Amino acid sequence: MKIIIGDACTGFGVCEGIRPDVFEVNDEGFAEATDEGLTDADREDIEYAASQCPTQAIRIEN
Ligand code: SF4
């Protein structure tokens, strides 16, 4: 699973609130995702985070 954060991210941190082990808003106010080691068991949470992102900035590949 690959998580891509698009330029639309405004850094509000909804994604981080859902999965702080995966998403982190950096000092520039932009979310970064650590997708290493994620399995299909994590997919539901990540899809939920993507659906809750106010700017639809999170894209999931594979
Ligand atoms: S929820 Fe969306 S806009 Fe907010 S920090 Fe995460 S990726 Fe960025």
Short mmCIF file of C-alpha atoms and ligand atoms in Angstrom, two decimals:
data_model
loop_
_atom_site.label_atom_id
_atom_site.label_comp_id
_atom_site.label_asym_id
_atom_site.label_seq_id
_atom_site.Cartn_x
_atom_site.Cartn_y
_atom_site.Cartn_z
CA MET A 1 0.00 0.00 0.00
CA LYS A 2 1.34 3.40 -0.98
CA ILE A 3 -0.06 6.60 0.51
CA ILE A 4 0.32 9.81 -1.43
CA ILE A 5 -0.42 13.20 0.11
CA GLY A 6 -1.31 15.77 -2.51
CA ASP A 7 -0.65 19.50 -2.60
CA ALA A 8 -4.20 20.14 -1.43
CA CYS A 9 -3.19 19.22 2.13
CA THR A 10 -3.78 22.10 4.53
CA GLY A 11 -2.17 20.40 7.52
CA PHE A 12 -5.19 20.39 9.76
CA GLY A 13 -4.30 16.91 10.96
CA VAL A 14 -7.52 14.94 10.70
CA CYS A 15 -5.52 12.05 9.27
CA GLU A 16 -3.01 12.21 12.13
CA GLY A 17 -5.86 12.11 14.62
CA ILE A 18 -7.11 8.88 13.07
CA ARG A 19 -3.77 7.09 12.66
CA PRO A 20 -0.95 8.99 14.37
CA ASP A 21 1.38 6.07 13.72
CA VAL A 22 0.96 6.58 9.97
CA PHE A 23 0.30 10.29 9.43
CA GLU A 24 2.23 13.21 10.85
CA VAL A 25 1.91 16.89 10.10
CA ASN A 26 5.42 18.26 9.66
CA ASP A 27 6.80 21.66 10.67
CA GLU A 28 5.77 23.10 7.33
CA GLY A 29 2.15 22.22 8.06
CA PHE A 30 2.01 19.46 5.54
CA ALA A 31 1.10 15.84 6.26
CA GLU A 32 3.60 13.06 5.69
CA ALA A 33 2.70 9.39 5.64
CA THR A 34 4.77 6.42 6.68
CA ASP A 35 3.37 3.58 4.65
CA GLU A 36 6.17 1.10 5.21
CA GLY A 37 4.97 -2.12 6.79
CA LEU A 38 1.27 -1.41 6.37
CA THR A 39 -0.83 -4.42 5.56
CA ASP A 40 -4.36 -5.00 4.32
CA ALA A 41 -5.43 -4.93 7.98
CA ASP A 42 -4.57 -1.22 8.00
CA ARG A 43 -6.42 -0.45 4.80
CA GLU A 44 -9.78 0.27 6.42
CA ASP A 45 -8.25 2.93 8.70
CA ILE A 46 -6.30 4.51 5.88
CA GLU A 47 -9.33 4.61 3.62
CA TYR A 48 -11.30 6.13 6.47
CA ALA A 49 -8.61 8.79 6.97
CA ALA A 50 -8.70 9.54 3.24
CA SER A 51 -12.48 9.87 3.33
CA GLN A 52 -12.29 12.27 6.28
CA CYS A 53 -9.59 14.51 4.82
CA PRO A 54 -11.31 17.86 4.26
CA THR A 55 -9.35 18.57 1.10
CA GLN A 56 -9.34 15.04 -0.34
CA ALA A 57 -5.55 15.17 -0.35
CA ILE A 58 -4.91 11.52 0.54
CA ARG A 59 -4.61 9.00 -2.24
CA ILE A 60 -4.03 5.27 -1.76
CA GLU A 61 -2.33 3.14 -4.38
CA ASN A 62 -2.41 -0.67 -4.45
S1 SF4 B 1 -6.47 15.31 6.83
FE1 SF4 B 1 -5.89 15.88 4.72
S2 SF4 B 1 -5.56 18.10 4.79
FE2 SF4 B 1 -5.55 17.35 6.89
S3 SF4 B 1 -3.38 16.99 7.35
FE3 SF4 B 1 -4.26 15.04 6.64
S4 SF4 B 1 -3.84 15.04 4.43
FE4 SF4 B 1 -3.58 17.13 5.11
#
